[in-house]
Amino acid sequence: MNTTMVLPKVLVANRGEIAARIIRTLNRMGIQSVAVHHALDRSAPYVRMANEAFELHGASPIGAYLDIDQLVGVCRQSGAEGVHPGYGFLSENEAFARELVRSGLVWIGPHAEAIAAMGDKIAAKHFAHQHGVTVVPGEHEIIPNTDAAIAVGCRIGFPIMLKASAGGGGRGVRIVRSAGEMAIAFASAVAEAKSAFGDGRVYAEKFIERPRHIEIQVAGDKHGNVIHLGERECSIQRRNQKILEEAPSPAINNSTRNAMGEQATALARAVGYDSVGTVEFIVDQAGQFYFIEMNTRLQVEHPVTEMVTGLDLVELQLRVAAGEQLPLSQDDVRFHGAAIELRLCAEDADNGFVPSAGRVLRFDPPEGEGVRLDSGIESGMTVSPSFDSLLAKLIVHAETRQAAIELLRSATSDLCLLGFPTNLGYLRRLVRHEDFAAGKTHTAFIDDHAAALARPVISAEERDAILAAAALADHELLRSMSETPAPLTEIGAWSNA
Ligand code: ADP
């Protein structure tokens, strides 16, 4: 790749692990990096990694990161020419993209019309269908009330899935198996969609039983070139939220891979896509795939694609945003080995995954060849409950899927995070599950294997013995015991999983 960079300085309008990950690429490419942070994030590692940092103010911590005027103001103050939005926050906000362009700044993402076209889930499905993409059977029209929803269910055949038109993150989604369940399901889907998105419109489609979630990474530039970078399988989800992602999928063959890639690039081409993005499909048990949505941003799980293709997707985004051509054609894309990612979250997996927070007493990342950690935390920092629960992503890469699983098992054992409850123990059990190892994954995996994935019950005596042994082995920990008793409950999971 040539190294002339049209953007000398870039502001990262995000926080946590993704801000750190983007800044890493900016630093490597010699681009000046500007971080923004709320007061709660003042001492976060990503703030120190950047060349400059500016504090954002807001009525709420999240509100600070969503304040378009302040962000444009920081660009002016710092002289940043471009803005990378990361994922979440303003990453799929067409108004932000337009405002930056209007202010003479470079939006490091797709053009605003593409965001708008894919942002409305119903419109996106009609658009995709018109361009030869296979969509989930359904009527894909707004449903005004319960009776109309029952009528739609009868026409497309139960079970159906009610979904929010403004959807995202699995919110406003309900599975309805019969007409009798509709009244409650419809009311709660509308209420949830309203509170999550300020838009209570819902539609329905056929509910596919135990599908796999397989998505295609696409990349385009401003010269009309569009390629795909293969698939990621993200079937292991809890309440429609991904926990583990991998590339390649253990379930599809080359002909399905190529067919999905062709449909994904056809859709991207049809919207004139000029950045990196993801076309999501679900695949039924017979192997038929159906489009569900397109995400017009960098995805949380993009590292697995980077590991198997050897590409840096943030670099690709920066280059195409600056007007360069994609540096490779479809024929140049090569895949090597298998990569798997786990999401380490501040969630108490043993207590219904309720969000947790607190001081990180100890964080020892695993190391070694083929192990990557995209992290937003470090020992000593305080994790606030005000933000998303994602703390870090552990990614492994090896020659084969089996070798990647072995590496993941040892890396999760080596990883130590103490201070408050997390999902680490749960992830350790997940990667040791034989059905995962056998590639028998689908979106109901977590529910179907709930008992096997639950924390093993230990007696009070066993727990005390483990605590005593761990404390004796670790003086630092012993010191922290007197200050903070609560985190020690985590040691049971840590030593036992
Ligand atoms: P959201 O926009 O809320 O994230 P998506 O349409 O992306 O919703 O779907 C999220 C997840 O919900 C998918 O990965 C899949 O697990 C499940 N899902 C979505 N549509 C269907 C469907 N028609 N049948 C079965 N599962 C579905």
PDB file of N, CA and C in Angstrom, residues 135-171:
ATOM      1  N   VAL A 135     -34.124 -12.269   0.944  1.00  0.00           N
ATOM      2  CA  VAL A 135     -34.462 -11.767   2.283  1.00  0.00           C
ATOM      3  C   VAL A 135     -35.345 -12.783   3.013  1.00  0.00           C
ATOM      4  N   VAL A 136     -35.426 -12.655   4.331  1.00  0.00           N
ATOM      5  CA  VAL A 136     -36.261 -13.567   5.121  1.00  0.00           C
ATOM      6  C   VAL A 136     -37.709 -13.395   4.655  1.00  0.00           C
ATOM      7  N   PRO A 137     -38.453 -14.502   4.424  1.00  0.00           N
ATOM      8  CA  PRO A 137     -39.849 -14.350   4.002  1.00  0.00           C
ATOM      9  C   PRO A 137     -40.642 -13.549   5.037  1.00  0.00           C
ATOM     10  N   GLY A 138     -41.492 -12.679   4.547  1.00  0.00           N
ATOM     11  CA  GLY A 138     -42.292 -11.851   5.455  1.00  0.00           C
ATOM     12  C   GLY A 138     -42.901 -10.732   4.629  1.00  0.00           C
ATOM     13  N   GLU A 139     -43.712  -9.898   5.274  1.00  0.00           N
ATOM     14  CA  GLU A 139     -44.334  -8.824   4.496  1.00  0.00           C
ATOM     15  C   GLU A 139     -43.533  -7.526   4.578  1.00  0.00           C
ATOM     16  N   HIS A 140     -42.739  -7.391   5.640  1.00  0.00           N
ATOM     17  CA  HIS A 140     -41.877  -6.222   5.761  1.00  0.00           C
ATOM     18  C   HIS A 140     -42.609  -4.912   5.545  1.00  0.00           C
ATOM     19  N   GLU A 141     -43.742  -4.796   6.257  1.00  0.00           N
ATOM     20  CA  GLU A 141     -44.509  -3.549   6.286  1.00  0.00           C
ATOM     21  C   GLU A 141     -44.803  -3.247   7.748  1.00  0.00           C
ATOM     22  N   ILE A 142     -44.993  -1.961   8.053  1.00  0.00           N
ATOM     23  CA  ILE A 142     -45.326  -1.576   9.424  1.00  0.00           C
ATOM     24  C   ILE A 142     -46.660  -2.202   9.817  1.00  0.00           C
ATOM     25  N   ILE A 143     -46.724  -2.764  11.026  1.00  0.00           N
ATOM     26  CA  ILE A 143     -47.971  -3.377  11.505  1.00  0.00           C
ATOM     27  C   ILE A 143     -48.627  -2.411  12.499  1.00  0.00           C
ATOM     28  N   PRO A 144     -49.885  -1.973  12.218  1.00  0.00           N
ATOM     29  CA  PRO A 144     -50.484  -0.933  13.064  1.00  0.00           C
ATOM     30  C   PRO A 144     -51.003  -1.412  14.418  1.00  0.00           C
ATOM     31  N   ASN A 145     -51.476  -2.658  14.526  1.00  0.00           N
ATOM     32  CA  ASN A 145     -52.059  -3.098  15.798  1.00  0.00           C
ATOM     33  C   ASN A 145     -52.049  -4.632  15.917  1.00  0.00           C
ATOM     34  N   THR A 146     -52.513  -5.118  17.071  1.00  0.00           N
ATOM     35  CA  THR A 146     -52.457  -6.567  17.332  1.00  0.00           C
ATOM     36  C   THR A 146     -53.225  -7.383  16.295  1.00  0.00           C
ATOM     37  N   ASP A 147     -54.429  -6.923  15.920  1.00  0.00           N
ATOM     38  CA  ASP A 147     -55.223  -7.695  14.949  1.00  0.00           C
ATOM     39  C   ASP A 147     -54.483  -7.825  13.622  1.00  0.00           C
ATOM     40  N   ALA A 148     -53.897  -6.716  13.201  1.00  0.00           N
ATOM     41  CA  ALA A 148     -53.142  -6.753  11.945  1.00  0.00           C
ATOM     42  C   ALA A 148     -51.942  -7.694  12.079  1.00  0.00           C
ATOM     43  N   ALA A 149     -51.343  -7.713  13.272  1.00  0.00           N
ATOM     44  CA  ALA A 149     -50.185  -8.592  13.497  1.00  0.00           C
ATOM     45  C   ALA A 149     -50.615 -10.056  13.422  1.00  0.00           C
ATOM     46  N   ILE A 150     -51.781 -10.356  13.992  1.00  0.00           N
ATOM     47  CA  ILE A 150     -52.290 -11.739  13.928  1.00  0.00           C
ATOM     48  C   ILE A 150     -52.541 -12.125  12.468  1.00  0.00           C
ATOM     49  N   ALA A 151     -53.123 -11.197  11.723  1.00  0.00           N
ATOM     50  CA  ALA A 151     -53.415 -11.476  10.309  1.00  0.00           C
ATOM     51  C   ALA A 151     -52.108 -11.741   9.544  1.00  0.00           C
ATOM     52  N   VAL A 152     -51.077 -10.963   9.820  1.00  0.00           N
ATOM     53  CA  VAL A 152     -49.784 -11.167   9.147  1.00  0.00           C
ATOM     54  C   VAL A 152     -49.230 -12.540   9.534  1.00  0.00           C
ATOM     55  N   GLY A 153     -49.335 -12.878  10.835  1.00  0.00           N
ATOM     56  CA  GLY A 153     -48.853 -14.170  11.313  1.00  0.00           C
ATOM     57  C   GLY A 153     -49.551 -15.320  10.597  1.00  0.00           C
ATOM     58  N   CYS A 154     -50.854 -15.180  10.407  1.00  0.00           N
ATOM     59  CA  CYS A 154     -51.611 -16.244   9.729  1.00  0.00           C
ATOM     60  C   CYS A 154     -51.187 -16.347   8.261  1.00  0.00           C
ATOM     61  N   ARG A 155     -50.916 -15.211   7.651  1.00  0.00           N
ATOM     62  CA  ARG A 155     -50.525 -15.237   6.232  1.00  0.00           C
ATOM     63  C   ARG A 155     -49.135 -15.832   6.041  1.00  0.00           C
ATOM     64  N   ILE A 156     -48.143 -15.377   6.837  1.00  0.00           N
ATOM     65  CA  ILE A 156     -46.787 -15.927   6.603  1.00  0.00           C
ATOM     66  C   ILE A 156     -46.554 -17.233   7.356  1.00  0.00           C
ATOM     67  N   GLY A 157     -47.409 -17.520   8.321  1.00  0.00           N
ATOM     68  CA  GLY A 157     -47.317 -18.795   9.045  1.00  0.00           C
ATOM     69  C   GLY A 157     -46.470 -18.656  10.302  1.00  0.00           C
ATOM     70  N   PHE A 158     -47.031 -19.051  11.458  1.00  0.00           N
ATOM     71  CA  PHE A 158     -46.281 -19.005  12.723  1.00  0.00           C
ATOM     72  C   PHE A 158     -45.217 -20.099  12.706  1.00  0.00           C
ATOM     73  N   PRO A 159     -44.114 -19.968  13.453  1.00  0.00           N
ATOM     74  CA  PRO A 159     -43.759 -18.811  14.289  1.00  0.00           C
ATOM     75  C   PRO A 159     -43.273 -17.619  13.454  1.00  0.00           C
ATOM     76  N   ILE A 160     -43.501 -16.423  14.004  1.00  0.00           N
ATOM     77  CA  ILE A 160     -42.982 -15.229  13.356  1.00  0.00           C
ATOM     78  C   ILE A 160     -42.108 -14.454  14.345  1.00  0.00           C
ATOM     79  N   MET A 161     -41.365 -13.508  13.804  1.00  0.00           N
ATOM     80  CA  MET A 161     -40.556 -12.649  14.665  1.00  0.00           C
ATOM     81  C   MET A 161     -41.015 -11.216  14.446  1.00  0.00           C
ATOM     82  N   LEU A 162     -41.403 -10.556  15.534  1.00  0.00           N
ATOM     83  CA  LEU A 162     -41.705  -9.125  15.455  1.00  0.00           C
ATOM     84  C   LEU A 162     -40.383  -8.398  15.617  1.00  0.00           C
ATOM     85  N   LYS A 163     -40.151  -7.388  14.784  1.00  0.00           N
ATOM     86  CA  LYS A 163     -38.873  -6.649  14.863  1.00  0.00           C
ATOM     87  C   LYS A 163     -39.130  -5.159  14.755  1.00  0.00           C
ATOM     88  N   ALA A 164     -38.259  -4.396  15.409  1.00  0.00           N
ATOM     89  CA  ALA A 164     -38.382  -2.937  15.360  1.00  0.00           C
ATOM     90  C   ALA A 164     -37.811  -2.424  14.045  1.00  0.00           C
ATOM     91  N   SER A 165     -38.550  -1.518  13.410  1.00  0.00           N
ATOM     92  CA  SER A 165     -38.076  -0.967  12.140  1.00  0.00           C
ATOM     93  C   SER A 165     -36.783  -0.183  12.339  1.00  0.00           C
ATOM     94  N   ALA A 166     -36.678   0.488  13.486  1.00  0.00           N
ATOM     95  CA  ALA A 166     -35.471   1.285  13.754  1.00  0.00           C
ATOM     96  C   ALA A 166     -34.380   0.429  14.385  1.00  0.00           C
ATOM     97  N   GLY A 167     -34.646  -0.884  14.484  1.00  0.00           N
ATOM     98  CA  GLY A 167     -33.915  -1.897  15.251  1.00  0.00           C
ATOM     99  C   GLY A 167     -32.418  -1.783  15.442  1.00  0.00           C
ATOM    100  N   GLY A 168     -31.945  -2.597  16.343  1.00  0.00           N
ATOM    101  CA  GLY A 168     -30.525  -2.681  16.660  1.00  0.00           C
ATOM    102  C   GLY A 168     -30.353  -3.333  18.018  1.00  0.00           C
ATOM    103  N   GLY A 169     -29.318  -4.159  18.124  1.00  0.00           N
ATOM    104  CA  GLY A 169     -29.000  -4.767  19.418  1.00  0.00           C
ATOM    105  C   GLY A 169     -30.073  -5.710  19.932  1.00  0.00           C
ATOM    106  N   GLY A 170     -30.885  -6.220  19.024  1.00  0.00           N
ATOM    107  CA  GLY A 170     -31.899  -7.190  19.430  1.00  0.00           C
ATOM    108  C   GLY A 170     -33.060  -6.593  20.212  1.00  0.00           C
ATOM    109  N   ARG A 171     -33.131  -5.257  20.273  1.00  0.00           N
ATOM    110  CA  ARG A 171     -34.226  -4.663  21.054  1.00  0.00           C
ATOM    111  C   ARG A 171     -35.484  -4.502  20.203  1.00  0.00           C
TER     112      ARG A 171
END
